[in-house]
């Protein structure tokens, strides 16, 4: 063993330790970036108005439920919550029914302009929604879709479809075509091969795509504020009523918006993990 080899030997453990430290630090910073704002939102929601307006802010909540009780008794709150759930649910279903076949076609078939089509799907997210506000409002009034949860779900579906198409495309691309071809040789049609072989494998990923559609619909506020009046979703309802409200009510309103989405994502988290497993096969 030469002197150079002896000198270089301790460098490997030192490099691994530095890499592990950077990895752990990155995970901690990412968790803090996500969890700290939610924690302080919770603290200010469960604190009295005087505490919320004071400085410095407390690190622990006082468990004052006055702000939440105000929203529980606020007229129209439960209706707005129901509208948000219905709109998000319809958005999930329609985005998957439209996006999954498109993702399958992009994955399995070659056609002229395929790459351009994929790019155009992605570019639809770059188109500013405010430019469509007036034409959409006029069209919805003419068709009777104005101020309805179904009409709003159609708009949210158009926002979620690009993600559904691209996610399902990547999932279908991860399933070898040979599996379907083997099913064809055993007497399956393309449809039965898809339902019996491909669908069970990508079902967790499709569910994860539906979760993204739910979150997009739940957080969207512009279309909900423009296209609805009586049947507004929770985001548009709170935006309308919290504009000039005290600070403690704004914190409580933000908490009410965040918590249902977090509960939903936590409830279906196993499908997100399953999609990650499929992507790494």
PDB file of C-alpha atoms in Angstrom:
ATOM      1  CA  UNK A   1       0.000   0.000   0.000  1.00  0.00           C
ATOM      2  CA  UNK A   2       1.471   3.330  -1.054  1.00  0.00           C
ATOM      3  CA  UNK A   3       1.465   6.531   0.927  1.00  0.00           C
ATOM      4  CA  UNK A   4      -1.074   8.033  -1.503  1.00  0.00           C
ATOM      5  CA  UNK A   5      -3.528   5.172  -0.852  1.00  0.00           C
ATOM      6  CA  UNK A   6      -3.147   5.581   2.906  1.00  0.00           C
ATOM      7  CA  UNK A   7      -3.748   9.325   2.600  1.00  0.00           C
ATOM      8  CA  UNK A   8      -6.880   8.846   0.476  1.00  0.00           C
ATOM      9  CA  UNK A   9      -8.466   6.111   2.639  1.00  0.00           C
ATOM     10  CA  UNK A  10      -9.992   8.369   5.345  1.00  0.00           C
ATOM     11  CA  UNK A  11     -11.558  10.615   2.677  1.00  0.00           C
ATOM     12  CA  UNK A  12     -14.381   8.170   1.822  1.00  0.00           C
ATOM     13  CA  UNK A  13     -16.001   8.029   5.317  1.00  0.00           C
ATOM     14  CA  UNK A  14     -15.612  11.782   5.608  1.00  0.00           C
ATOM     15  CA  UNK A  15     -17.391  12.287   2.264  1.00  0.00           C
ATOM     16  CA  UNK A  16     -20.217   9.944   3.267  1.00  0.00           C
ATOM     17  CA  UNK A  17     -20.636  11.772   6.578  1.00  0.00           C
ATOM     18  CA  UNK A  18     -20.807  15.128   4.813  1.00  0.00           C
ATOM     19  CA  UNK A  19     -23.352  13.781   2.326  1.00  0.00           C
ATOM     20  CA  UNK A  20     -25.465  12.315   5.133  1.00  0.00           C
ATOM     21  CA  UNK A  21     -25.325  15.622   7.014  1.00  0.00           C
ATOM     22  CA  UNK A  22     -26.427  17.561   3.923  1.00  0.00           C
ATOM     23  CA  UNK A  23     -29.244  15.084   3.293  1.00  0.00           C
ATOM     24  CA  UNK A  24     -30.529  15.265   6.875  1.00  0.00           C
ATOM     25  CA  UNK A  25     -30.233  19.063   6.874  1.00  0.00           C
ATOM     26  CA  UNK A  26     -32.200  19.288   3.637  1.00  0.00           C
ATOM     27  CA  UNK A  27     -34.966  17.049   5.016  1.00  0.00           C
ATOM     28  CA  UNK A  28     -35.150  19.088   8.232  1.00  0.00           C
ATOM     29  CA  UNK A  29     -35.295  22.394   6.338  1.00  0.00           C
ATOM     30  CA  UNK A  30     -37.980  21.068   3.996  1.00  0.00           C
ATOM     31  CA  UNK A  31     -40.093  19.805   6.911  1.00  0.00           C
ATOM     32  CA  UNK A  32     -39.657  23.122   8.714  1.00  0.00           C
ATOM     33  CA  UNK A  33     -40.633  25.031   5.560  1.00  0.00           C
ATOM     34  CA  UNK A  34     -43.908  23.080   5.398  1.00  0.00           C
ATOM     35  CA  UNK A  35     -44.767  22.505   9.066  1.00  0.00           C
ATOM     36  CA  UNK A  36     -43.726  25.752  10.782  1.00  0.00           C
ATOM     37  CA  UNK A  37     -46.292  27.965   8.962  1.00  0.00           C
ATOM     38  CA  UNK A  38     -49.011  25.400   9.677  1.00  0.00           C
ATOM     39  CA  UNK A  39     -48.012  25.297  13.334  1.00  0.00           C
ATOM     40  CA  UNK A  40     -48.124  29.054  13.762  1.00  0.00           C
ATOM     41  CA  UNK A  41     -51.428  29.124  11.889  1.00  0.00           C
ATOM     42  CA  UNK A  42     -52.746  26.661  14.470  1.00  0.00           C
ATOM     43  CA  UNK A  43     -51.315  28.688  17.368  1.00  0.00           C
ATOM     44  CA  UNK A  44     -52.936  31.918  16.181  1.00  0.00           C
ATOM     45  CA  UNK A  45     -56.224  30.164  15.454  1.00  0.00           C
ATOM     46  CA  UNK A  46     -56.414  28.787  18.999  1.00  0.00           C
ATOM     47  CA  UNK A  47     -55.390  32.066  20.670  1.00  0.00           C
ATOM     48  CA  UNK A  48     -57.463  35.005  21.866  1.00  0.00           C
ATOM     49  CA  UNK A  49     -57.749  38.156  19.703  1.00  0.00           C
ATOM     50  CA  UNK A  50     -55.516  40.128  22.090  1.00  0.00           C
ATOM     51  CA  UNK A  51     -52.795  37.478  21.907  1.00  0.00           C
ATOM     52  CA  UNK A  52     -52.955  37.314  18.106  1.00  0.00           C
ATOM     53  CA  UNK A  53     -52.486  41.081  17.835  1.00  0.00           C
ATOM     54  CA  UNK A  54     -49.668  41.189  20.387  1.00  0.00           C
ATOM     55  CA  UNK A  55     -45.938  40.730  19.861  1.00  0.00           C
ATOM     56  CA  UNK A  56     -43.976  38.525  20.282  1.00  0.00           C
ATOM     57  CA  UNK A  57     -46.220  35.667  19.210  1.00  0.00           C
ATOM     58  CA  UNK A  58     -46.727  32.763  21.624  1.00  0.00           C
ATOM     59  CA  UNK A  59     -45.135  29.408  20.895  1.00  0.00           C
ATOM     60  CA  UNK A  60     -48.036  27.455  22.367  1.00  0.00           C
ATOM     61  CA  UNK A  61     -51.781  27.927  21.788  1.00  0.00           C
ATOM     62  CA  UNK A  62     -54.104  29.133  24.526  1.00  0.00           C
ATOM     63  CA  UNK A  63     -56.868  26.819  23.271  1.00  0.00           C
ATOM     64  CA  UNK A  64     -59.269  29.695  22.857  1.00  0.00           C
ATOM     65  CA  UNK A  65     -61.955  28.385  20.461  1.00  0.00           C
ATOM     66  CA  UNK A  66     -63.751  31.685  20.040  1.00  0.00           C
ATOM     67  CA  UNK A  67     -62.626  32.228  16.438  1.00  0.00           C
ATOM     68  CA  UNK A  68     -63.570  28.714  15.374  1.00  0.00           C
ATOM     69  CA  UNK A  69     -66.925  29.010  17.162  1.00  0.00           C
ATOM     70  CA  UNK A  70     -67.587  32.194  15.199  1.00  0.00           C
ATOM     71  CA  UNK A  71     -67.152  30.354  11.895  1.00  0.00           C
ATOM     72  CA  UNK A  72     -69.199  27.379  13.087  1.00  0.00           C
ATOM     73  CA  UNK A  73     -72.154  29.735  13.616  1.00  0.00           C
ATOM     74  CA  UNK A  74     -71.496  31.883  10.540  1.00  0.00           C
ATOM     75  CA  UNK A  75     -74.343  31.787   8.025  1.00  0.00           C
ATOM     76  CA  UNK A  76     -73.452  30.008   4.799  1.00  0.00           C
ATOM     77  CA  UNK A  77     -70.298  28.357   6.133  1.00  0.00           C
ATOM     78  CA  UNK A  78     -71.530  24.757   5.957  1.00  0.00           C
ATOM     79  CA  UNK A  79     -73.074  25.335   2.533  1.00  0.00           C
ATOM     80  CA  UNK A  80     -69.760  26.661   1.204  1.00  0.00           C
ATOM     81  CA  UNK A  81     -67.955  23.659   2.685  1.00  0.00           C
ATOM     82  CA  UNK A  82     -70.427  21.304   0.997  1.00  0.00           C
ATOM     83  CA  UNK A  83     -69.952  23.102  -2.331  1.00  0.00           C
ATOM     84  CA  UNK A  84     -66.176  22.750  -2.054  1.00  0.00           C
ATOM     85  CA  UNK A  85     -66.422  19.024  -1.377  1.00  0.00           C
ATOM     86  CA  UNK A  86     -68.876  18.454  -4.244  1.00  0.00           C
ATOM     87  CA  UNK A  87     -66.837  20.520  -6.689  1.00  0.00           C
ATOM     88  CA  UNK A  88     -63.570  18.827  -5.729  1.00  0.00           C
ATOM     89  CA  UNK A  89     -65.188  15.391  -5.947  1.00  0.00           C
ATOM     90  CA  UNK A  90     -66.560  16.019  -9.444  1.00  0.00           C
ATOM     91  CA  UNK A  91     -63.219  17.468 -10.498  1.00  0.00           C
ATOM     92  CA  UNK A  92     -61.448  14.305  -9.347  1.00  0.00           C
ATOM     93  CA  UNK A  93     -63.785  12.041 -11.294  1.00  0.00           C
ATOM     94  CA  UNK A  94     -63.857  14.050 -14.522  1.00  0.00           C
ATOM     95  CA  UNK A  95     -60.109  14.721 -14.604  1.00  0.00           C
ATOM     96  CA  UNK A  96     -59.353  10.997 -14.299  1.00  0.00           C
ATOM     97  CA  UNK A  97     -62.028   9.952 -16.815  1.00  0.00           C
ATOM     98  CA  UNK A  98     -60.534  12.373 -19.354  1.00  0.00           C
ATOM     99  CA  UNK A  99     -56.863  12.416 -18.367  1.00  0.00           C
ATOM    100  CA  UNK A 100     -56.223   8.674 -17.928  1.00  0.00           C
ATOM    101  CA  UNK A 101     -57.288   7.676 -21.491  1.00  0.00           C
ATOM    102  CA  UNK A 102     -55.218  10.543 -22.878  1.00  0.00           C
ATOM    103  CA  UNK A 103     -52.199   9.414 -20.852  1.00  0.00           C
ATOM    104  CA  UNK A 104     -52.690   5.822 -22.059  1.00  0.00           C
ATOM    105  CA  UNK A 105     -52.890   6.957 -25.693  1.00  0.00           C
ATOM    106  CA  UNK A 106     -49.721   9.023 -25.361  1.00  0.00           C
ATOM    107  CA  UNK A 107     -47.921   6.092 -23.787  1.00  0.00           C
ATOM    108  CA  UNK A 108     -49.015   3.304 -26.133  1.00  0.00           C
ATOM    109  CA  UNK A 109     -49.564   4.907 -29.543  1.00  0.00           C
ATOM    110  CA  UNK A 110     -47.284   6.817 -31.896  1.00  0.00           C
ATOM    111  CA  UNK A 111     -48.901   9.499 -34.021  1.00  0.00           C
ATOM    112  CA  UNK A 112     -47.874  12.626 -35.853  1.00  0.00           C
ATOM    113  CA  UNK A 113     -47.465  15.612 -33.533  1.00  0.00           C
ATOM    114  CA  UNK A 114     -47.285  13.520 -30.371  1.00  0.00           C
ATOM    115  CA  UNK A 115     -44.480  15.529 -28.764  1.00  0.00           C
ATOM    116  CA  UNK A 116     -46.159  18.805 -29.752  1.00  0.00           C
ATOM    117  CA  UNK A 117     -49.395  17.572 -28.199  1.00  0.00           C
ATOM    118  CA  UNK A 118     -47.618  16.842 -24.922  1.00  0.00           C
ATOM    119  CA  UNK A 119     -46.098  20.310 -24.962  1.00  0.00           C
ATOM    120  CA  UNK A 120     -49.466  21.926 -25.649  1.00  0.00           C
ATOM    121  CA  UNK A 121     -50.982  20.061 -22.706  1.00  0.00           C
ATOM    122  CA  UNK A 122     -48.294  21.497 -20.465  1.00  0.00           C
ATOM    123  CA  UNK A 123     -48.646  24.994 -21.928  1.00  0.00           C
ATOM    124  CA  UNK A 124     -52.334  25.136 -21.028  1.00  0.00           C
ATOM    125  CA  UNK A 125     -51.231  25.706 -17.421  1.00  0.00           C
ATOM    126  CA  UNK A 126     -49.310  28.796 -18.556  1.00  0.00           C
ATOM    127  CA  UNK A 127     -52.419  30.459 -20.001  1.00  0.00           C
ATOM    128  CA  UNK A 128     -53.673  33.136 -17.564  1.00  0.00           C
ATOM    129  CA  UNK A 129     -57.124  32.305 -16.242  1.00  0.00           C
ATOM    130  CA  UNK A 130     -58.189  35.979 -15.761  1.00  0.00           C
ATOM    131  CA  UNK A 131     -58.187  36.413 -19.553  1.00  0.00           C
ATOM    132  CA  UNK A 132     -60.920  33.783 -19.769  1.00  0.00           C
ATOM    133  CA  UNK A 133     -63.046  35.232 -16.979  1.00  0.00           C
ATOM    134  CA  UNK A 134     -65.371  37.346 -19.138  1.00  0.00           C
ATOM    135  CA  UNK A 135     -65.846  34.800 -21.977  1.00  0.00           C
ATOM    136  CA  UNK A 136     -66.456  32.027 -19.448  1.00  0.00           C
ATOM    137  CA  UNK A 137     -68.973  34.105 -17.514  1.00  0.00           C
ATOM    138  CA  UNK A 138     -70.895  34.948 -20.704  1.00  0.00           C
ATOM    139  CA  UNK A 139     -70.847  31.338 -21.922  1.00  0.00           C
ATOM    140  CA  UNK A 140     -71.936  29.990 -18.532  1.00  0.00           C
ATOM    141  CA  UNK A 141     -74.822  32.451 -18.351  1.00  0.00           C
ATOM    142  CA  UNK A 142     -75.966  31.468 -21.840  1.00  0.00           C
ATOM    143  CA  UNK A 143     -75.802  27.744 -21.081  1.00  0.00           C
ATOM    144  CA  UNK A 144     -77.250  27.960 -17.567  1.00  0.00           C
ATOM    145  CA  UNK A 145     -74.062  26.733 -15.897  1.00  0.00           C
ATOM    146  CA  UNK A 146     -73.459  29.962 -14.001  1.00  0.00           C
ATOM    147  CA  UNK A 147     -73.526  29.759 -10.210  1.00  0.00           C
ATOM    148  CA  UNK A 148     -73.514  25.931 -10.202  1.00  0.00           C
ATOM    149  CA  UNK A 149     -71.054  23.499  -8.673  1.00  0.00           C
ATOM    150  CA  UNK A 150     -71.034  21.425 -11.860  1.00  0.00           C
ATOM    151  CA  UNK A 151     -70.069  24.401 -14.009  1.00  0.00           C
ATOM    152  CA  UNK A 152     -67.286  25.304 -11.588  1.00  0.00           C
ATOM    153  CA  UNK A 153     -66.136  21.680 -11.571  1.00  0.00           C
ATOM    154  CA  UNK A 154     -65.799  21.847 -15.367  1.00  0.00           C
ATOM    155  CA  UNK A 155     -63.440  24.814 -15.030  1.00  0.00           C
ATOM    156  CA  UNK A 156     -61.433  23.112 -12.303  1.00  0.00           C
ATOM    157  CA  UNK A 157     -61.239  19.977 -14.452  1.00  0.00           C
ATOM    158  CA  UNK A 158     -59.588  21.931 -17.243  1.00  0.00           C
ATOM    159  CA  UNK A 159     -56.999  23.095 -14.708  1.00  0.00           C
ATOM    160  CA  UNK A 160     -56.381  19.567 -13.406  1.00  0.00           C
ATOM    161  CA  UNK A 161     -56.356  17.665 -16.724  1.00  0.00           C
ATOM    162  CA  UNK A 162     -52.736  18.585 -17.671  1.00  0.00           C
ATOM    163  CA  UNK A 163     -51.472  17.082 -14.404  1.00  0.00           C
ATOM    164  CA  UNK A 164     -53.706  14.025 -14.818  1.00  0.00           C
ATOM    165  CA  UNK A 165     -52.497  13.430 -18.379  1.00  0.00           C
ATOM    166  CA  UNK A 166     -48.799  13.811 -17.584  1.00  0.00           C
ATOM    167  CA  UNK A 167     -48.953  11.739 -14.381  1.00  0.00           C
ATOM    168  CA  UNK A 168     -50.886   8.883 -15.986  1.00  0.00           C
ATOM    169  CA  UNK A 169     -48.612   9.033 -19.042  1.00  0.00           C
ATOM    170  CA  UNK A 170     -45.569   8.446 -16.829  1.00  0.00           C
ATOM    171  CA  UNK A 171     -47.377   5.633 -15.019  1.00  0.00           C
ATOM    172  CA  UNK A 172     -48.422   3.846 -18.207  1.00  0.00           C
ATOM    173  CA  UNK A 173     -44.915   4.285 -19.611  1.00  0.00           C
ATOM    174  CA  UNK A 174     -43.575   2.427 -16.561  1.00  0.00           C
ATOM    175  CA  UNK A 175     -45.719  -0.637 -17.379  1.00  0.00           C
ATOM    176  CA  UNK A 176     -44.007  -2.795 -20.038  1.00  0.00           C
ATOM    177  CA  UNK A 177     -46.036  -3.277 -23.203  1.00  0.00           C
ATOM    178  CA  UNK A 178     -45.027  -6.943 -23.146  1.00  0.00           C
ATOM    179  CA  UNK A 179     -47.462  -7.534 -20.274  1.00  0.00           C
ATOM    180  CA  UNK A 180     -50.380  -6.458 -22.445  1.00  0.00           C
ATOM    181  CA  UNK A 181     -49.061  -8.414 -25.419  1.00  0.00           C
ATOM    182  CA  UNK A 182     -48.861 -11.540 -23.261  1.00  0.00           C
ATOM    183  CA  UNK A 183     -52.497 -11.009 -22.261  1.00  0.00           C
ATOM    184  CA  UNK A 184     -53.447 -10.631 -25.919  1.00  0.00           C
ATOM    185  CA  UNK A 185     -51.889 -13.992 -26.754  1.00  0.00           C
ATOM    186  CA  UNK A 186     -54.002 -15.566 -23.992  1.00  0.00           C
ATOM    187  CA  UNK A 187     -57.231 -14.378 -25.575  1.00  0.00           C
ATOM    188  CA  UNK A 188     -57.715 -10.950 -23.973  1.00  0.00           C
ATOM    189  CA  UNK A 189     -58.813  -7.976 -26.001  1.00  0.00           C
ATOM    190  CA  UNK A 190     -57.073  -4.641 -25.592  1.00  0.00           C
ATOM    191  CA  UNK A 191     -59.822  -3.553 -23.177  1.00  0.00           C
ATOM    192  CA  UNK A 192     -59.755  -6.700 -21.032  1.00  0.00           C
ATOM    193  CA  UNK A 193     -55.945  -6.678 -21.011  1.00  0.00           C
ATOM    194  CA  UNK A 194     -56.070  -3.111 -19.754  1.00  0.00           C
ATOM    195  CA  UNK A 195     -58.655  -3.804 -17.031  1.00  0.00           C
ATOM    196  CA  UNK A 196     -57.107  -7.074 -15.825  1.00  0.00           C
ATOM    197  CA  UNK A 197     -53.376  -6.408 -16.205  1.00  0.00           C
ATOM    198  CA  UNK A 198     -52.562  -2.704 -16.460  1.00  0.00           C
ATOM    199  CA  UNK A 199     -55.267  -1.101 -14.318  1.00  0.00           C
ATOM    200  CA  UNK A 200     -54.459  -2.982 -11.078  1.00  0.00           C
ATOM    201  CA  UNK A 201     -50.819  -1.924 -11.420  1.00  0.00           C
ATOM    202  CA  UNK A 202     -51.445   1.774 -11.977  1.00  0.00           C
ATOM    203  CA  UNK A 203     -54.536   2.153  -9.765  1.00  0.00           C
ATOM    204  CA  UNK A 204     -52.561   3.673  -6.848  1.00  0.00           C
ATOM    205  CA  UNK A 205     -50.996   6.163  -9.259  1.00  0.00           C
ATOM    206  CA  UNK A 206     -54.380   7.103 -10.705  1.00  0.00           C
ATOM    207  CA  UNK A 207     -55.631   7.639  -7.163  1.00  0.00           C
ATOM    208  CA  UNK A 208     -52.668   9.909  -6.484  1.00  0.00           C
ATOM    209  CA  UNK A 209     -53.486  11.856  -9.648  1.00  0.00           C
ATOM    210  CA  UNK A 210     -57.038  12.236  -8.366  1.00  0.00           C
ATOM    211  CA  UNK A 211     -55.623  13.615  -5.111  1.00  0.00           C
ATOM    212  CA  UNK A 212     -53.772  16.325  -7.034  1.00  0.00           C
ATOM    213  CA  UNK A 213     -57.019  17.188  -8.828  1.00  0.00           C
ATOM    214  CA  UNK A 214     -58.791  17.442  -5.459  1.00  0.00           C
ATOM    215  CA  UNK A 215     -56.158  19.804  -4.073  1.00  0.00           C
ATOM    216  CA  UNK A 216     -56.228  21.968  -7.211  1.00  0.00           C
ATOM    217  CA  UNK A 217     -60.002  22.307  -6.991  1.00  0.00           C
ATOM    218  CA  UNK A 218     -59.984  22.903  -3.244  1.00  0.00           C
ATOM    219  CA  UNK A 219     -57.423  25.719  -3.437  1.00  0.00           C
ATOM    220  CA  UNK A 220     -58.748  27.442  -6.575  1.00  0.00           C
ATOM    221  CA  UNK A 221     -60.405  30.768  -5.800  1.00  0.00           C
ATOM    222  CA  UNK A 222     -60.466  32.979  -8.908  1.00  0.00           C
ATOM    223  CA  UNK A 223     -62.959  31.005 -10.992  1.00  0.00           C
ATOM    224  CA  UNK A 224     -65.062  30.283  -7.909  1.00  0.00           C
ATOM    225  CA  UNK A 225     -65.261  33.991  -7.089  1.00  0.00           C
ATOM    226  CA  UNK A 226     -66.118  35.029 -10.671  1.00  0.00           C
ATOM    227  CA  UNK A 227     -68.514  32.269 -11.756  1.00  0.00           C
ATOM    228  CA  UNK A 228     -70.529  31.755  -8.553  1.00  0.00           C
ATOM    229  CA  UNK A 229     -72.580  33.991  -6.293  1.00  0.00           C
ATOM    230  CA  UNK A 230     -74.947  31.917  -4.158  1.00  0.00           C
ATOM    231  CA  UNK A 231     -73.140  28.577  -4.503  1.00  0.00           C
ATOM    232  CA  UNK A 232     -69.612  29.686  -3.728  1.00  0.00           C
ATOM    233  CA  UNK A 233     -66.943  27.299  -2.551  1.00  0.00           C
ATOM    234  CA  UNK A 234     -65.263  27.663   0.807  1.00  0.00           C
ATOM    235  CA  UNK A 235     -62.254  29.523  -0.596  1.00  0.00           C
ATOM    236  CA  UNK A 236     -64.364  32.103  -2.449  1.00  0.00           C
ATOM    237  CA  UNK A 237     -66.735  32.410   0.507  1.00  0.00           C
ATOM    238  CA  UNK A 238     -63.928  33.135   2.957  1.00  0.00           C
ATOM    239  CA  UNK A 239     -62.214  35.504   0.533  1.00  0.00           C
ATOM    240  CA  UNK A 240     -65.445  37.486   0.250  1.00  0.00           C
ATOM    241  CA  UNK A 241     -66.120  37.665   3.972  1.00  0.00           C
ATOM    242  CA  UNK A 242     -62.599  37.961   5.422  1.00  0.00           C
ATOM    243  CA  UNK A 243     -61.383  40.879   3.348  1.00  0.00           C
ATOM    244  CA  UNK A 244     -61.996  43.409   6.132  1.00  0.00           C
ATOM    245  CA  UNK A 245     -62.185  40.997   9.073  1.00  0.00           C
ATOM    246  CA  UNK A 246     -59.942  41.157  12.163  1.00  0.00           C
ATOM    247  CA  UNK A 247     -56.618  39.367  12.094  1.00  0.00           C
ATOM    248  CA  UNK A 248     -57.650  36.531  14.398  1.00  0.00           C
ATOM    249  CA  UNK A 249     -60.569  35.645  12.118  1.00  0.00           C
ATOM    250  CA  UNK A 250     -58.279  35.614   9.090  1.00  0.00           C
ATOM    251  CA  UNK A 251     -56.032  33.103  10.832  1.00  0.00           C
ATOM    252  CA  UNK A 252     -59.045  30.972  11.720  1.00  0.00           C
ATOM    253  CA  UNK A 253     -60.304  31.155   8.144  1.00  0.00           C
ATOM    254  CA  UNK A 254     -56.929  30.035   6.813  1.00  0.00           C
ATOM    255  CA  UNK A 255     -56.895  27.170   9.291  1.00  0.00           C
ATOM    256  CA  UNK A 256     -60.358  26.049   8.169  1.00  0.00           C
ATOM    257  CA  UNK A 257     -59.176  26.064   4.562  1.00  0.00           C
ATOM    258  CA  UNK A 258     -55.991  24.092   5.214  1.00  0.00           C
ATOM    259  CA  UNK A 259     -57.207  21.414   7.619  1.00  0.00           C
ATOM    260  CA  UNK A 260     -59.737  19.546   5.389  1.00  0.00           C
ATOM    261  CA  UNK A 261     -57.193  19.226   2.558  1.00  0.00           C
ATOM    262  CA  UNK A 262     -54.528  17.980   4.992  1.00  0.00           C
ATOM    263  CA  UNK A 263     -56.930  15.425   6.469  1.00  0.00           C
ATOM    264  CA  UNK A 264     -57.865  14.189   3.012  1.00  0.00           C
ATOM    265  CA  UNK A 265     -54.244  13.846   1.896  1.00  0.00           C
ATOM    266  CA  UNK A 266     -53.318  12.104   5.167  1.00  0.00           C
ATOM    267  CA  UNK A 267     -56.215   9.662   4.720  1.00  0.00           C
ATOM    268  CA  UNK A 268     -55.061   8.627   1.237  1.00  0.00           C
ATOM    269  CA  UNK A 269     -51.325   8.946   1.822  1.00  0.00           C
ATOM    270  CA  UNK A 270     -50.724   5.240   1.155  1.00  0.00           C
ATOM    271  CA  UNK A 271     -51.711   5.751  -2.486  1.00  0.00           C
ATOM    272  CA  UNK A 272     -49.109   8.483  -2.826  1.00  0.00           C
ATOM    273  CA  UNK A 273     -46.465   6.133  -1.450  1.00  0.00           C
ATOM    274  CA  UNK A 274     -47.693   3.365  -3.747  1.00  0.00           C
ATOM    275  CA  UNK A 275     -47.324   5.662  -6.769  1.00  0.00           C
ATOM    276  CA  UNK A 276     -43.754   6.417  -5.694  1.00  0.00           C
ATOM    277  CA  UNK A 277     -43.093   2.708  -5.556  1.00  0.00           C
ATOM    278  CA  UNK A 278     -44.447   2.194  -9.062  1.00  0.00           C
ATOM    279  CA  UNK A 279     -42.335   5.048 -10.410  1.00  0.00           C
ATOM    280  CA  UNK A 280     -39.167   3.473  -9.045  1.00  0.00           C
ATOM    281  CA  UNK A 281     -39.674  -0.016 -10.442  1.00  0.00           C
TER     282      UNK A 281
END
